[in-house]
Amino acid sequence: MEKKTTIILVILIALIACGVGITLFASPSSISTDGNTTITDMANRTVNISSSVDRVVATSPPMTTIVYMLAPEKLVGVNFQWTDEELKYVPDQYKDKFPVIGGWFGSQDGNYEEFIASEPNLVIEGIDEGMGVDLSTVEERQEKFGSLPVVAVTDNTNVTKIDNTIEFLGKLLGAEDKANELIAFNDKYLSQVQSTASSIPDSEKKSVYYASGEDGLSTYASGASHGQLISLVGGKNVADTEVKDSGSELTVSIEQVMSWNPDVIIATDEDFYNKVYNDSKWASVKAVKDHRVYLSPQSPFKWFDRPPGANIIIGVPWTAKVIYPDKYSNIDMVGATKEFYSNFYHYGLSDEQAKEILTSSGLKGSDL
Amino acid sequence: MSENSSFSVDNLVIYLLLIALPIFLFFVSFMLGRYPVAPIDVIKTILSPIFPSLAVSPELNSIVFTIRLPRIIAALLVGAALSIAGASFQGIFKNPLVSPDLLGVSMGAGFGAAIAILANAGNALIQLSAFVFGLIAVFITFSISKTYKAGGILLLVLSGTAVSAFFNALISGAKFMADPYDKLPQITYWLMGSLSAVNFDKLAMIIIPLVLGIIVVMILRWHLNVLSMGDEEAQSLGLNPSRLRLIVIIACTLVTSAAVSISGIIGWIGLVVPHMTRIIVGPDHKILIPASLSIGASFLLLIDNISRTFISIEIPIGILTAIIGVPLFLYLLRKGYSEWN
């Protein structure tokens, strides 16, 4: 019964959407005579969904993350094992719920049978030209998954465009309210941050180095989707390299970092963060001298990057605070953290816990 | 046999060049880097331990002594190790297509590094694990070849190929299990080869096996000529060919494993530098071995200088060894083919 109402609701919303003329993005559109739903996915493919959508898997982490945020009860597999650190803020009922089924992303270890064995009734695939996933990949997946519908979404790795994806998946999963909440949360901080960022003159922009890896000497070029939050909040990614548009990880030398001499360093590796202040090699870098190295919170998903999916929505205000604590002093970071975790990570944080997450990322208590 | 290494003036010039080249490059390399430093300041800083009044700034001290110096030393040592091992292996296996990882040392080391990375080990442990597994792989190769009655070189080579393939599969297994966002890139980069993470602690760990192995090969180089002619020849001269081979293989495995543990897998050098050297100084191992050492060291140092200074990101060294090495090799081949035999 509930499934039926869900479907009807989906169709109603779709019809309204079409009526209003919002055809910018895909929306479930019509129902065929035999009780099947036919939708148009975000790649303009027509997909026939014969059963209710209550068991879902995605082929890579950005979409898996969104499903976990919107409808964790419908997720039946994840792409990689959560580490103990990442499990810290995963509620008990989800800790061992999701079997690891692999995927097609950094490691191409997806296995179609493994996917099918988790008995999903829908597979989500993210189209991302930068990652080498295009329409032909989707067709290939659909062919392999046979009768199991594969639904393609786009723009799942750009925080300024991800609203469409969230909205689409919200409809698909029958979680519109949750999706709207998440979109509202995202838009609130995006608009705040973008208006402030656009008012910062170039000469006053802080230079930021994104330190990845245990030695901190891997980074991403300024044009990559990894590390997109730096320029979004008005910082300058120092890795303005010869290979601007490379989306892949680049290795640099410590001398190069010294000559860039960034004002701020944002790290994603805890080992690096723990030793950077005591490492003589890094001692003369401005950010280290000024004690302005920050570590992205990790649990249950990283805030800053990896994947650059809906998990970095909370990274928007965090990165803003990290680079410009004065300019963004009006953001209530503790409140934002608590709201985000209870609404989208299904985990209620106390004030202390939220503060603990924020201060161990390097933010000063007075700046929260 | 050895009388033909006449000390003509030409040869003398070549030998002096071979001694001078790595030394010259060693000093020039200090001037190069992404951080802009005036050469005169570098020279002052290099001299400052002896004349403290010359010190420019603590920052520069750190650049010269903790960043550039260990990396320069590492490039020289790794280049020397791979080349000397390649030259010896080509000699004892009587095969010009042999490289130092013939017996499984690189894949073994790669696997050692990969499981250490998976286990969240620190840098020192990753290196140690790579070194130990490099040795283990060669030991397994040896044990397998010994189980067959009809022993000999061919079986050793086949066992090495099998063990390499086996460890390669284990590396893939480790990659397969690795966290795609953290561990997988780390393993992949390690396997690509790079000297960017070298420091004095790492150098200290490998210096003993490396120098020991090089000394052994240098001492035994007199016998390599005989070994490369064949076992009957060696026996008739009162040598024990299989024991000699074993000692050389152990020494080469030590240096290769030590080199790989610090640099990751750098291909092509161990295969090609001995050929280049042969074209320049001829096939006599007495000269070939030290000359390979010099050319290998200089070559890798040159390549690493390019890798760390050419553009703002580090160019993986394995790419450069091939891109620069291949044309150079082909050019030398044209020049030297006539006098190669």
CSV table of C-alpha atoms in Angstrom, one decimal, chain A residues 61-62 80 83 86 105-107 109 214-215 217-218 226 240-243 249-256 258-260 268-269 271 275 280-281 284 289 298 302 306-308, chain B residues 32-36 59 62-63 66-68 71 120-123 126 175-186 189 194 196-199 308 310-315:
chain,number,residue,atom,x,y,z
A,61,PRO,CA,30.6,6.5,-3.1
A,62,PRO,CA,29.2,9.9,-4.1
A,80,PHE,CA,34.1,0.2,0.6
A,83,THR,CA,37.3,2.3,8.9
A,86,GLU,CA,34.8,6.6,10.2
A,105,PHE,CA,35.6,4.4,-9.0
A,106,GLY,CA,39.1,4.8,-7.6
A,107,SER,CA,39.4,1.0,-7.6
A,109,ASP,CA,36.7,-3.7,-8.3
A,214,GLU,CA,50.4,10.6,4.7
A,215,ASP,CA,53.4,12.8,3.7
A,217,LEU,CA,52.9,15.9,-0.7
A,218,SER,CA,50.0,14.8,-2.8
A,226,HIS,CA,38.7,17.5,-5.4
A,240,ASP,CA,47.9,26.3,-10.0
A,241,THR,CA,49.9,23.8,-11.9
A,242,GLU,CA,50.7,23.2,-15.5
A,243,VAL,CA,48.1,20.6,-15.5
A,249,GLU,CA,46.2,13.3,-7.6
A,250,LEU,CA,49.4,15.1,-8.2
A,251,THR,CA,52.7,14.7,-6.3
A,252,VAL,CA,54.7,17.8,-5.4
A,253,SER,CA,58.0,18.3,-3.7
A,254,ILE,CA,58.3,20.0,-0.3
A,255,GLU,CA,60.4,22.7,-2.0
A,256,GLN,CA,57.5,23.4,-4.3
A,258,MET,CA,57.8,26.1,0.4
A,259,SER,CA,58.0,28.3,-2.6
A,260,TRP,CA,54.1,28.4,-2.8
A,268,THR,CA,42.8,14.9,4.8
A,269,ASP,CA,45.2,12.5,6.4
A,271,ASP,CA,48.9,10.9,10.3
A,275,LYS,CA,53.2,15.2,12.7
A,280,SER,CA,61.6,20.2,10.3
A,281,LYS,CA,60.9,19.9,6.6
A,284,SER,CA,59.4,27.1,7.4
A,289,LYS,CA,54.6,28.7,11.3
A,298,GLN,CA,36.5,12.0,8.8
A,302,LYS,CA,35.1,13.2,5.1
A,306,ARG,CA,36.9,12.1,-1.1
A,307,PRO,CA,34.4,11.6,-2.3
A,308,PRO,CA,33.5,15.2,-3.4
B,32,LEU,CA,68.5,22.9,-8.7
B,33,GLY,CA,65.1,22.9,-7.1
B,34,ARG,CA,61.6,24.4,-7.1
B,35,TYR,CA,62.5,26.8,-4.3
B,36,PRO,CA,64.4,29.6,-5.9
B,59,GLU,CA,65.6,28.0,6.0
B,62,SER,CA,66.9,23.0,5.7
B,63,ILE,CA,66.5,23.1,1.9
B,66,THR,CA,67.4,18.0,4.8
B,67,ILE,CA,65.6,18.3,1.4
B,68,ARG,CA,68.2,18.2,-1.4
B,71,ARG,CA,67.5,13.0,-2.3
B,120,ASN,CA,48.7,1.4,8.3
B,121,ALA,CA,52.4,1.0,9.0
B,122,GLY,CA,54.6,4.0,9.1
B,123,ASN,CA,57.3,4.9,6.5
B,126,ILE,CA,56.9,0.1,4.8
B,175,LYS,CA,45.3,-3.2,-4.2
B,176,PHE,CA,41.9,-4.8,-4.5
B,177,MET,CA,41.5,-4.7,-0.7
B,178,ALA,CA,42.8,-1.2,-0.3
B,179,ASP,CA,40.7,1.7,0.6
B,180,PRO,CA,40.3,3.5,-2.8
B,181,TYR,CA,40.7,7.0,-1.4
B,182,ASP,CA,43.7,6.6,0.8
B,183,LYS,CA,45.6,3.4,0.5
B,184,LEU,CA,45.1,2.6,-3.1
B,185,PRO,CA,46.8,5.8,-4.4
B,186,GLN,CA,49.6,5.3,-1.9
B,189,TYR,CA,52.5,5.7,-6.2
B,194,SER,CA,59.8,8.0,-6.6
B,196,SER,CA,60.5,12.3,-3.1
B,197,ALA,CA,60.0,10.7,0.3
B,198,VAL,CA,63.7,10.1,1.0
B,199,ASN,CA,65.3,11.3,4.2
B,308,ARG,CA,61.8,17.5,-9.1
B,310,PHE,CA,60.9,20.6,-14.4
B,311,ILE,CA,57.3,21.5,-13.6
B,312,SER,CA,55.6,22.3,-10.3
B,313,ILE,CA,54.4,18.7,-9.8
B,314,GLU,CA,56.7,15.8,-9.4
B,315,ILE,CA,57.0,13.8,-12.6
